[in-house]
Amino acid sequence: MRPADHDAPCLDRLEALPVAERWPLARDWIRRAPRPFFAQLRQRRPVLDCGEVVLVARRAEIAEILSLPTVFSVALYKPKMGQFMLALDGTDVNYRDKAVMRAMLSWEDLPAIREQSGAITDAALDAGGGSLDVVASISRLVPLRIVQSYFGFPSPDDDLLRWSYANQLDQFNNLPFDGRPDAEAVQGAAQRAREEMRAAFASLIPARLAALKAGTPVPDDILIRLLRLNLPAASGFGMDRVVINVGGLLIGAIETTAEAVVNALAEILRRPDIHAAARAAAANPATFDGYVWEALRFAPIVAFMFRQAEADHVLGRDGACETRIRKGQVVLPLSLSAMFDPDWVPDPERFDSTRPDHAYLHFGFGHHECLGRYVAGAMIPEIVRRILLRDGLRAEGSVEDGGTPFPTAYKITYAQTPAGAPKAA
């Protein structure tokens, strides 16, 4: 059985293979038909050894893995991220940097971020004249502008997009188990991007410091807030930490937001009844946002996370799927599967925009929950909401990915808002 065989997932066929040969086929099913495959795993093999990786399909065991960062570590990030906090489990760097950055990313900023995201989206729709590519015109543009104006990294558009893409591709889609034939080239592009980012900060930060010293008006962005902290050397949060963490905000913002917007919008538009209900709810963000998070449950930006076992561990001890995980094994908590586990999510095949936040794993869980979740939580639903407010909205084809892990095009048409017509609130 080869990944090129476009059969429906069949667990019996997978288990008939030697353990060491299972992963290529399983990886193909995760790409093509994850939900049918994961349903079989949950029912029959909640923990399955596929040689290169161990698949974990039930919510309970996934939560166990993500709640034990010293047992199931993010060591695989380390060669990609160096000293960034995400790659450093249980360290003072992780504890300190996360605290500093959370203090800078104030919840008080969220209404303005949401309004800016909506305004950029409306302007793009107005300029589109009734037809545009969401990826090129909106879903990458909005987070790009937030990076420049709110995070405080005002480099040229093309540079920021390239730096973000190169690092996202390498850090999250170029792991040993990904089996990319271009792995070295991807890693090289990411390294060059990081070098260019550091060079940009080497010019930007002195200019910002000089402006602060001179009393020149400066924007209230994250970079300025960090520079104003002026933490003592003993704190360990020097200028190198400023560069690493603001650079991390860039890397984490653009491609993830773009994919979430496109996936949610496409999922809503392919369901006429949900499209109608979401459009009706779009007048009120408080009732609308659930449509976006529920759409992303069916079409999340990733199907799994990855961790490395730092010690032998009995997963699901005393349960029906108790399994010994060996030190050094790579485990894949299948987050998409967890969001369809009927033991946790009632009637999981039903689209329900009123589900509670804990039904979702869009921003991770536990020690490594996404730092930017609240900024993303303002941007993503507002972009989708503004698009859905347009009359006559329809998709012109499916989401394109150009053979990459990210959306490269998603074309829509809509009735152009008449000049001077009031925008929906």
GROMACS .gro file of C-alpha atoms in nm:
model
  425
    1MET     CA    1   0.000   0.000   0.000
    2ARG     CA    2   0.147   0.335  -0.103
    3PRO     CA    3   0.032   0.690  -0.019
    4ALA     CA    4  -0.048   0.734  -0.386
    5ASP     CA    5  -0.333   0.481  -0.351
    6HIS     CA    6  -0.634   0.712  -0.317
    7ASP     CA    7  -0.850   0.466  -0.123
    8ALA     CA    8  -1.061   0.564   0.173
    9PRO     CA    9  -0.883   0.518   0.506
   10CYS     CA   10  -0.897   0.161   0.631
   11LEU     CA   11  -0.740   0.084   0.966
   12ASP     CA   12  -0.718  -0.289   0.892
   13ARG     CA   13  -0.495  -0.220   0.591
   14LEU     CA   14  -0.277   0.014   0.793
   15GLU     CA   15  -0.233  -0.230   1.080
   16ALA     CA   16  -0.147  -0.509   0.836
   17LEU     CA   17   0.170  -0.320   0.748
   18PRO     CA   18   0.490  -0.356   0.952
   19VAL     CA   19   0.498  -0.081   1.213
   20ALA     CA   20   0.797   0.086   1.051
   21GLU     CA   21   0.609   0.120   0.720
   22ARG     CA   22   0.281   0.267   0.848
   23TRP     CA   23   0.356   0.638   0.869
   24PRO     CA   24   0.367   0.732   0.496
   25LEU     CA   25   0.018   0.590   0.443
   26ALA     CA   26  -0.118   0.738   0.766
   27ARG     CA   27   0.031   1.076   0.675
   28ASP     CA   28  -0.146   1.067   0.340
   29TRP     CA   29  -0.480   0.989   0.504
   30ILE     CA   30  -0.429   1.273   0.751
   31ARG     CA   31  -0.379   1.505   0.456
   32ARG     CA   32  -0.669   1.375   0.243
   33ALA     CA   33  -0.933   1.235   0.477
   34PRO     CA   34  -0.847   1.308   0.839
   35ARG     CA   35  -1.190   1.287   0.996
   36PRO     CA   36  -1.284   0.936   0.868
   37PHE     CA   37  -0.937   0.811   0.960
   38PHE     CA   38  -0.946   0.967   1.307
   39ALA     CA   39  -1.295   0.827   1.373
   40GLN     CA   40  -1.159   0.477   1.315
   41LEU     CA   41  -0.865   0.545   1.544
   42ARG     CA   42  -1.086   0.674   1.826
   43GLN     CA   43  -1.310   0.370   1.806
   44ARG     CA   44  -1.049   0.097   1.767
   45ARG     CA   45  -0.689   0.220   1.817
   46PRO     CA   46  -0.682   0.547   2.018
   47VAL     CA   47  -0.303   0.515   2.040
   48LEU     CA   48  -0.132   0.370   1.733
   49ASP     CA   49   0.239   0.321   1.679
   50CYS     CA   50   0.328   0.412   1.320
   51GLY     CA   51   0.703   0.377   1.353
   52GLU     CA   52   0.826   0.731   1.302
   53VAL     CA   53   0.542   0.869   1.515
   54VAL     CA   54   0.274   0.754   1.759
   55LEU     CA   55  -0.077   0.877   1.678
   56VAL     CA   56  -0.301   0.972   1.972
   57ALA     CA   57  -0.667   1.023   1.883
   58ARG     CA   58  -0.880   1.067   2.198
   59ARG     CA   59  -0.927   1.392   2.385
   60ALA     CA   60  -0.838   1.247   2.727
   61GLU     CA   61  -0.495   1.118   2.622
   62ILE     CA   62  -0.428   1.428   2.412
   63ALA     CA   63  -0.497   1.649   2.714
   64GLU     CA   64  -0.268   1.426   2.922
   65ILE     CA   65   0.018   1.473   2.676
   66LEU     CA   66  -0.026   1.849   2.649
   67SER     CA   67  -0.050   1.882   3.028
   68LEU     CA   68   0.288   1.716   3.090
   69PRO     CA   69   0.547   1.943   2.924
   70THR     CA   70   0.843   1.788   3.106
   71VAL     CA   71   0.741   1.439   2.992
   72PHE     CA   72   0.623   1.532   2.641
   73SER     CA   73   0.848   1.818   2.537
   74VAL     CA   74   0.878   2.054   2.242
   75ALA     CA   75   1.240   1.950   2.187
   76LEU     CA   76   1.173   1.915   1.813
   77TYR     CA   77   1.129   2.293   1.797
   78LYS     CA   78   1.472   2.361   1.942
   79PRO     CA   79   1.681   2.324   1.623
   80LYS     CA   80   1.433   2.552   1.445
   81MET     CA   81   1.368   2.818   1.709
   82GLY     CA   82   1.683   2.832   1.917
   83GLN     CA   83   1.621   3.046   2.226
   84PHE     CA   84   1.259   3.139   2.153
   85MET     CA   85   1.037   3.058   2.451
   86LEU     CA   86   0.822   2.806   2.261
   87ALA     CA   87   1.125   2.578   2.228
   88LEU     CA   88   1.215   2.603   2.597
   89ASP     CA   89   1.005   2.389   2.829
   90GLY     CA   90   1.012   2.444   3.203
   91THR     CA   91   1.279   2.716   3.197
   92ASP     CA   92   1.310   3.063   3.344
   93VAL     CA   93   1.326   3.196   2.986
   94ASN     CA   94   0.985   3.051   2.904
   95TYR     CA   95   0.835   3.165   3.235
   96ARG     CA   96   0.978   3.518   3.214
   97ASP     CA   97   0.933   3.589   2.842
   98LYS     CA   98   0.576   3.462   2.840
   99ALA     CA   99   0.493   3.685   3.136
  100VAL     CA  100   0.652   3.992   2.979
  101MET     CA  101   0.486   3.943   2.642
  102ARG     CA  102   0.144   3.876   2.792
  103ALA     CA  103   0.175   4.201   2.986
  104MET     CA  104   0.255   4.387   2.662
  105LEU     CA  105  -0.033   4.230   2.465
  106SER     CA  106  -0.303   4.409   2.660
  107TRP     CA  107  -0.666   4.302   2.631
  108GLU     CA  108  -0.751   4.672   2.620
  109ASP     CA  109  -0.602   4.681   2.269
  110LEU     CA  110  -0.839   4.420   2.130
  111PRO     CA  111  -1.133   4.645   2.029
  112ALA     CA  112  -0.898   4.864   1.824
  113ILE     CA  113  -0.734   4.560   1.663
  114ARG     CA  114  -1.077   4.427   1.571
  115GLU     CA  115  -1.187   4.759   1.426
  116GLN     CA  116  -0.865   4.796   1.226
  117SER     CA  117  -0.901   4.441   1.092
  118GLY     CA  118  -1.255   4.516   0.980
  119ALA     CA  119  -1.162   4.847   0.822
  120ILE     CA  120  -0.879   4.689   0.620
  121THR     CA  121  -1.113   4.411   0.507
  122ASP     CA  122  -1.385   4.657   0.401
  123ALA     CA  123  -1.133   4.866   0.207
  124ALA     CA  124  -1.007   4.558   0.023
  125LEU     CA  125  -1.363   4.449  -0.060
  126ASP     CA  126  -1.448   4.797  -0.184
  127ALA     CA  127  -1.137   4.802  -0.402
  128GLY     CA  128  -1.207   4.452  -0.533
  129GLY     CA  129  -1.510   4.566  -0.728
  130GLY     CA  130  -1.707   4.250  -0.659
  131SER     CA  131  -1.438   3.988  -0.713
  132LEU     CA  132  -1.110   3.913  -0.539
  133ASP     CA  133  -0.871   3.651  -0.408
  134VAL     CA  134  -0.914   3.642  -0.031
  135VAL     CA  135  -0.556   3.522   0.029
  136ALA     CA  136  -0.385   3.790  -0.177
  137SER     CA  137  -0.617   4.078  -0.091
  138ILE     CA  138  -0.735   4.019   0.267
  139SER     CA  139  -0.629   3.721   0.478
  140ARG     CA  140  -0.255   3.789   0.455
  141LEU     CA  141  -0.292   4.166   0.432
  142VAL     CA  142  -0.475   4.217   0.761
  143PRO     CA  143  -0.224   4.038   0.988
  144LEU     CA  144   0.059   4.200   0.791
  145ARG     CA  145  -0.078   4.544   0.879
  146ILE     CA  146  -0.124   4.441   1.243
  147VAL     CA  147   0.241   4.329   1.253
  148GLN     CA  148   0.348   4.665   1.119
  149SER     CA  149   0.123   4.894   1.321
  150TYR     CA  150   0.056   4.706   1.647
  151PHE     CA  151   0.356   4.479   1.692
  152GLY     CA  152   0.581   4.762   1.574
  153PHE     CA  153   0.774   4.591   1.293
  154PRO     CA  154   0.723   4.827   0.995
  155SER     CA  155   0.944   4.653   0.739
  156PRO     CA  156   0.836   4.636   0.373
  157ASP     CA  157   0.541   4.411   0.292
  158ASP     CA  158   0.733   4.168   0.073
  159ASP     CA  159   1.005   4.119   0.334
  160LEU     CA  160   0.763   4.051   0.620
  161LEU     CA  161   0.559   3.808   0.411
  162ARG     CA  162   0.870   3.620   0.301
  163TRP     CA  163   1.019   3.604   0.651
  164SER     CA  164   0.694   3.481   0.800
  165TYR     CA  165   0.634   3.219   0.532
  166ALA     CA  166   0.990   3.082   0.538
  167ASN     CA  167   0.991   3.035   0.914
  168GLN     CA  168   0.639   2.893   0.937
  169LEU     CA  169   0.724   2.640   0.669
  170ASP     CA  170   1.045   2.533   0.839
  171GLN     CA  171   0.938   2.538   1.202
  172PHE     CA  172   0.604   2.361   1.171
  173ASN     CA  173   0.614   2.174   0.839
  174ASN     CA  174   0.975   2.061   0.802
  175LEU     CA  175   1.021   1.814   1.086
  176PRO     CA  176   1.199   1.479   1.039
  177PHE     CA  177   0.867   1.294   1.018
  178ASP     CA  178   0.741   1.530   0.745
  179GLY     CA  179   0.972   1.364   0.495
  180ARG     CA  180   1.015   1.673   0.276
  181PRO     CA  181   1.251   1.617  -0.020
  182ASP     CA  182   1.341   1.988  -0.004
  183ALA     CA  183   1.408   1.990   0.372
  184GLU     CA  184   1.755   2.143   0.346
  185ALA     CA  185   1.641   2.418   0.110
  186VAL     CA  186   1.348   2.503   0.337
  187GLN     CA  187   1.578   2.519   0.638
  188GLY     CA  188   1.823   2.738   0.449
  189ALA     CA  189   1.553   2.983   0.345
  190ALA     CA  190   1.437   3.012   0.705
  191GLN     CA  191   1.790   3.076   0.828
  192ARG     CA  192   1.839   3.352   0.570
  193ALA     CA  193   1.505   3.502   0.671
  194ARG     CA  194   1.610   3.513   1.037
  195GLU     CA  195   1.938   3.681   0.945
  196GLU     CA  196   1.751   3.945   0.745
  197MET     CA  197   1.508   3.997   1.033
  198ARG     CA  198   1.795   4.055   1.277
  199ALA     CA  199   1.948   4.305   1.035
  200ALA     CA  200   1.616   4.490   1.016
  201PHE     CA  201   1.596   4.510   1.395
  202ALA     CA  202   1.957   4.632   1.408
  203SER     CA  203   1.841   4.945   1.224
  204LEU     CA  204   1.493   4.974   1.370
  205ILE     CA  205   1.569   4.948   1.742
  206PRO     CA  206   1.838   5.219   1.761
  207ALA     CA  207   1.608   5.454   1.571
  208ARG     CA  208   1.323   5.383   1.814
  209LEU     CA  209   1.552   5.429   2.116
  210ALA     CA  210   1.677   5.760   1.979
  211ALA     CA  211   1.321   5.879   1.929
  212LEU     CA  212   1.233   5.786   2.287
  213LYS     CA  213   1.540   5.963   2.422
  214ALA     CA  214   1.463   6.276   2.221
  215GLY     CA  215   1.100   6.279   2.327
  216THR     CA  216   0.983   6.243   1.969
  217PRO     CA  217   0.624   6.114   1.943
  218VAL     CA  218   0.623   5.739   1.880
  219PRO     CA  219   0.340   5.490   1.825
  220ASP     CA  220   0.216   5.286   2.119
  221ASP     CA  221   0.313   4.951   1.972
  222ILE     CA  222   0.455   4.635   2.128
  223LEU     CA  223   0.815   4.714   2.033
  224ILE     CA  224   0.794   5.060   2.193
  225ARG     CA  225   0.635   4.914   2.506
  226LEU     CA  226   0.920   4.665   2.538
  227LEU     CA  227   1.183   4.934   2.488
  228ARG     CA  228   1.016   5.156   2.747
  229LEU     CA  229   1.041   4.878   3.004
  230ASN     CA  230   1.416   4.929   3.016
  231LEU     CA  231   1.456   4.617   3.225
  232PRO     CA  232   1.786   4.580   3.414
  233ALA     CA  233   2.045   4.336   3.283
  234ALA     CA  234   1.983   4.111   3.581
  235SER     CA  235   1.629   4.043   3.455
  236GLY     CA  236   1.768   3.853   3.157
  237PHE     CA  237   1.529   4.035   2.923
  238GLY     CA  238   1.779   4.233   2.721
  239MET     CA  239   1.768   4.357   2.365
  240ASP     CA  240   1.824   4.005   2.232
  241ARG     CA  241   1.497   3.898   2.398
  242VAL     CA  242   1.317   4.197   2.244
  243VAL     CA  243   1.432   4.092   1.897
  244ILE     CA  244   1.348   3.724   1.947
  245ASN     CA  245   1.001   3.789   2.087
  246VAL     CA  246   0.887   4.058   1.843
  247GLY     CA  247   1.021   3.842   1.561
  248GLY     CA  248   0.819   3.555   1.706
  249LEU     CA  249   0.503   3.764   1.688
  250LEU     CA  250   0.562   3.816   1.316
  251ILE     CA  251   0.630   3.448   1.248
  252GLY     CA  252   0.321   3.340   1.437
  253ALA     CA  253   0.078   3.591   1.293
  254ILE     CA  254   0.053   3.601   0.916
  255GLU     CA  255   0.024   3.250   0.771
  256THR     CA  256  -0.179   3.116   1.063
  257THR     CA  257  -0.430   3.399   1.043
  258ALA     CA  258  -0.451   3.372   0.666
  259GLU     CA  259  -0.523   3.000   0.679
  260ALA     CA  260  -0.777   3.032   0.960
  261VAL     CA  261  -0.969   3.301   0.775
  262VAL     CA  262  -0.977   3.106   0.449
  263ASN     CA  263  -1.063   2.773   0.611
  264ALA     CA  264  -1.346   2.920   0.818
  265LEU     CA  265  -1.490   3.119   0.529
  266ALA     CA  266  -1.473   2.824   0.289
  267GLU     CA  267  -1.638   2.594   0.543
  268ILE     CA  268  -1.923   2.841   0.598
  269LEU     CA  269  -1.977   2.911   0.228
  270ARG     CA  270  -1.999   2.542   0.140
  271ARG     CA  271  -2.294   2.506   0.382
  272PRO     CA  272  -2.585   2.721   0.250
  273ASP     CA  273  -2.790   2.698   0.569
  274ILE     CA  274  -2.491   2.791   0.786
  275HIS     CA  275  -2.398   3.071   0.547
  276ALA     CA  276  -2.747   3.219   0.583
  277ALA     CA  277  -2.744   3.185   0.962
  278ALA     CA  278  -2.393   3.330   0.996
  279ARG     CA  279  -2.481   3.626   0.775
  280ALA     CA  280  -2.789   3.694   0.986
  281ALA     CA  281  -2.576   3.678   1.302
  282ALA     CA  282  -2.305   3.901   1.155
  283ALA     CA  283  -2.480   4.216   1.271
  284ASN     CA  284  -2.372   4.127   1.625
  285PRO     CA  285  -2.014   4.006   1.684
  286ALA     CA  286  -2.113   3.862   2.022
  287THR     CA  287  -2.335   3.604   1.853
  288PHE     CA  288  -2.138   3.575   1.531
  289ASP     CA  289  -1.791   3.463   1.641
  290GLY     CA  290  -1.906   3.112   1.732
  291TYR     CA  291  -1.971   3.042   1.364
  292VAL     CA  292  -1.604   3.100   1.288
  293TRP     CA  293  -1.468   2.884   1.570
  294GLU     CA  294  -1.713   2.605   1.488
  295ALA     CA  295  -1.624   2.623   1.118
  296LEU     CA  296  -1.259   2.587   1.217
  297ARG     CA  297  -1.342   2.277   1.417
  298PHE     CA  298  -1.434   2.113   1.088
  299ALA     CA  299  -1.142   2.271   0.900
  300PRO     CA  300  -0.863   2.365   1.144
  301ILE     CA  301  -0.531   2.501   1.028
  302VAL     CA  302  -0.353   2.191   1.163
  303ALA     CA  303  -0.471   1.836   1.228
  304PHE     CA  304  -0.211   1.757   1.494
  305MET     CA  305   0.059   1.891   1.723
  306PHE     CA  306   0.387   1.715   1.795
  307ARG     CA  307   0.580   1.630   2.109
  308GLN     CA  308   0.880   1.415   2.201
  309ALA     CA  309   0.878   1.180   2.500
  310GLU     CA  310   1.155   1.269   2.744
  311ALA     CA  311   1.090   0.964   2.961
  312ASP     CA  312   0.905   0.635   2.948
  313HIS     CA  313   0.541   0.703   3.027
  314VAL     CA  314   0.221   0.501   3.058
  315LEU     CA  315  -0.041   0.694   2.868
  316GLY     CA  316  -0.404   0.652   2.975
  317ARG     CA  317  -0.304   0.445   3.277
  318ASP     CA  318  -0.567   0.195   3.391
  319GLY     CA  319  -0.785   0.283   3.093
  320ALA     CA  320  -0.897   0.078   2.796
  321CYS     CA  321  -0.619   0.218   2.577
  322GLU     CA  322  -0.334   0.216   2.831
  323THR     CA  323  -0.013   0.236   2.627
  324ARG     CA  324   0.354   0.258   2.717
  325ILE     CA  325   0.529   0.542   2.536
  326ARG     CA  326   0.906   0.499   2.518
  327LYS     CA  327   1.157   0.774   2.579
  328GLY     CA  328   1.252   0.938   2.249
  329GLN     CA  329   0.932   0.853   2.064
  330VAL     CA  330   0.758   1.132   1.876
  331VAL     CA  331   0.388   1.152   1.957
  332LEU     CA  332   0.128   1.335   1.750
  333PRO     CA  333  -0.171   1.452   1.958
  334LEU     CA  334  -0.439   1.464   1.686
  335SER     CA  335  -0.609   1.788   1.782
  336LEU     CA  336  -0.866   1.766   1.503
  337SER     CA  337  -0.965   1.423   1.631
  338ALA     CA  338  -0.998   1.554   1.987
  339MET     CA  339  -1.251   1.812   1.869
  340PHE     CA  340  -1.468   1.529   1.732
  341ASP     CA  341  -1.438   1.300   2.033
  342PRO     CA  342  -1.798   1.233   2.143
  343ASP     CA  343  -1.680   1.179   2.500
  344TRP     CA  344  -1.596   1.550   2.507
  345VAL     CA  345  -1.797   1.715   2.228
  346PRO     CA  346  -2.166   1.620   2.220
  347ASP     CA  347  -2.303   1.528   1.877
  348PRO     CA  348  -1.970   1.617   1.714
  349GLU     CA  349  -2.086   1.591   1.351
  350ARG     CA  350  -2.342   1.867   1.404
  351PHE     CA  351  -2.241   2.226   1.326
  352ASP     CA  352  -2.319   2.417   1.646
  353SER     CA  353  -2.211   2.780   1.675
  354THR     CA  354  -2.297   2.791   2.046
  355ARG     CA  355  -2.037   2.541   2.165
  356PRO     CA  356  -1.827   2.653   2.464
  357ASP     CA  357  -1.468   2.759   2.415
  358HIS     CA  358  -1.334   2.443   2.579
  359ALA     CA  359  -1.472   2.237   2.289
  360TYR     CA  360  -1.188   2.372   2.075
  361LEU     CA  361  -0.812   2.331   2.052
  362HIS     CA  362  -0.751   2.603   1.794
  363PHE     CA  363  -0.494   2.776   2.013
  364GLY     CA  364  -0.342   2.470   2.173
  365PHE     CA  365  -0.375   2.361   2.531
  366GLY     CA  366  -0.173   2.381   2.849
  367HIS     CA  367   0.186   2.502   2.880
  368HIS     CA  368   0.222   2.607   2.517
  369GLU     CA  369  -0.114   2.769   2.452
  370CYS     CA  370  -0.075   3.027   2.172
  371LEU     CA  371   0.066   3.356   2.301
  372GLY     CA  372  -0.127   3.558   2.043
  373ARG     CA  373  -0.462   3.384   2.086
  374TYR     CA  374  -0.649   3.699   2.189
  375VAL     CA  375  -0.509   3.909   1.905
  376ALA     CA  376  -0.602   3.629   1.664
  377GLY     CA  377  -0.940   3.606   1.835
  378ALA     CA  378  -1.003   3.967   1.741
  379MET     CA  379  -0.869   3.953   1.385
  380ILE     CA  380  -0.998   3.623   1.248
  381PRO     CA  381  -1.372   3.644   1.318
  382GLU     CA  382  -1.390   4.013   1.225
  383ILE     CA  383  -1.234   3.953   0.884
  384VAL     CA  384  -1.480   3.671   0.814
  385ARG     CA  385  -1.771   3.877   0.947
  386ARG     CA  386  -1.701   4.173   0.720
  387ILE     CA  387  -1.679   3.944   0.418
  388LEU     CA  388  -2.006   3.770   0.503
  389LEU     CA  389  -2.186   4.104   0.528
  390ARG     CA  390  -2.149   4.148   0.151
  391ASP     CA  391  -2.454   4.067  -0.059
  392GLY     CA  392  -2.440   3.789  -0.317
  393LEU     CA  393  -2.127   3.635  -0.166
  394ARG     CA  394  -2.013   3.309  -0.322
  395ALA     CA  395  -1.696   3.109  -0.367
  396GLU     CA  396  -1.550   3.074  -0.714
  397GLY     CA  397  -1.391   2.732  -0.678
  398SER     CA  398  -1.218   2.568  -0.385
  399VAL     CA  399  -0.922   2.672  -0.174
  400GLU     CA  400  -0.594   2.634  -0.361
  401ASP     CA  401  -0.266   2.551  -0.188
  402GLY     CA  402  -0.017   2.528  -0.474
  403GLY     CA  403   0.128   2.213  -0.320
  404THR     CA  404   0.219   2.398   0.001
  405PRO     CA  405   0.081   2.357   0.355
  406PHE     CA  406  -0.083   2.701   0.327
  407PRO     CA  407  -0.366   2.844   0.117
  408THR     CA  408  -0.237   3.026  -0.189
  409ALA     CA  409  -0.569   3.139  -0.341
  410TYR     CA  410  -0.941   3.146  -0.262
  411LYS     CA  411  -1.152   3.349  -0.501
  412ILE     CA  412  -1.489   3.499  -0.413
  413THR     CA  413  -1.747   3.717  -0.587
  414TYR     CA  414  -1.997   3.948  -0.422
  415ALA     CA  415  -2.226   4.239  -0.496
  416GLN     CA  416  -2.025   4.558  -0.479
  417THR     CA  417  -2.149   4.793  -0.206
  418PRO     CA  418  -2.292   5.107  -0.374
  419ALA     CA  419  -2.079   5.417  -0.328
  420GLY     CA  420  -2.172   5.601  -0.013
  421ALA     CA  421  -2.373   5.311   0.131
  422PRO     CA  422  -2.332   5.276   0.507
  423LYS     CA  423  -2.121   4.989   0.633
  424ALA     CA  424  -2.269   4.739   0.880
  425ALA     CA  425  -2.162   4.804   1.236
   0.00000   0.00000   0.00000
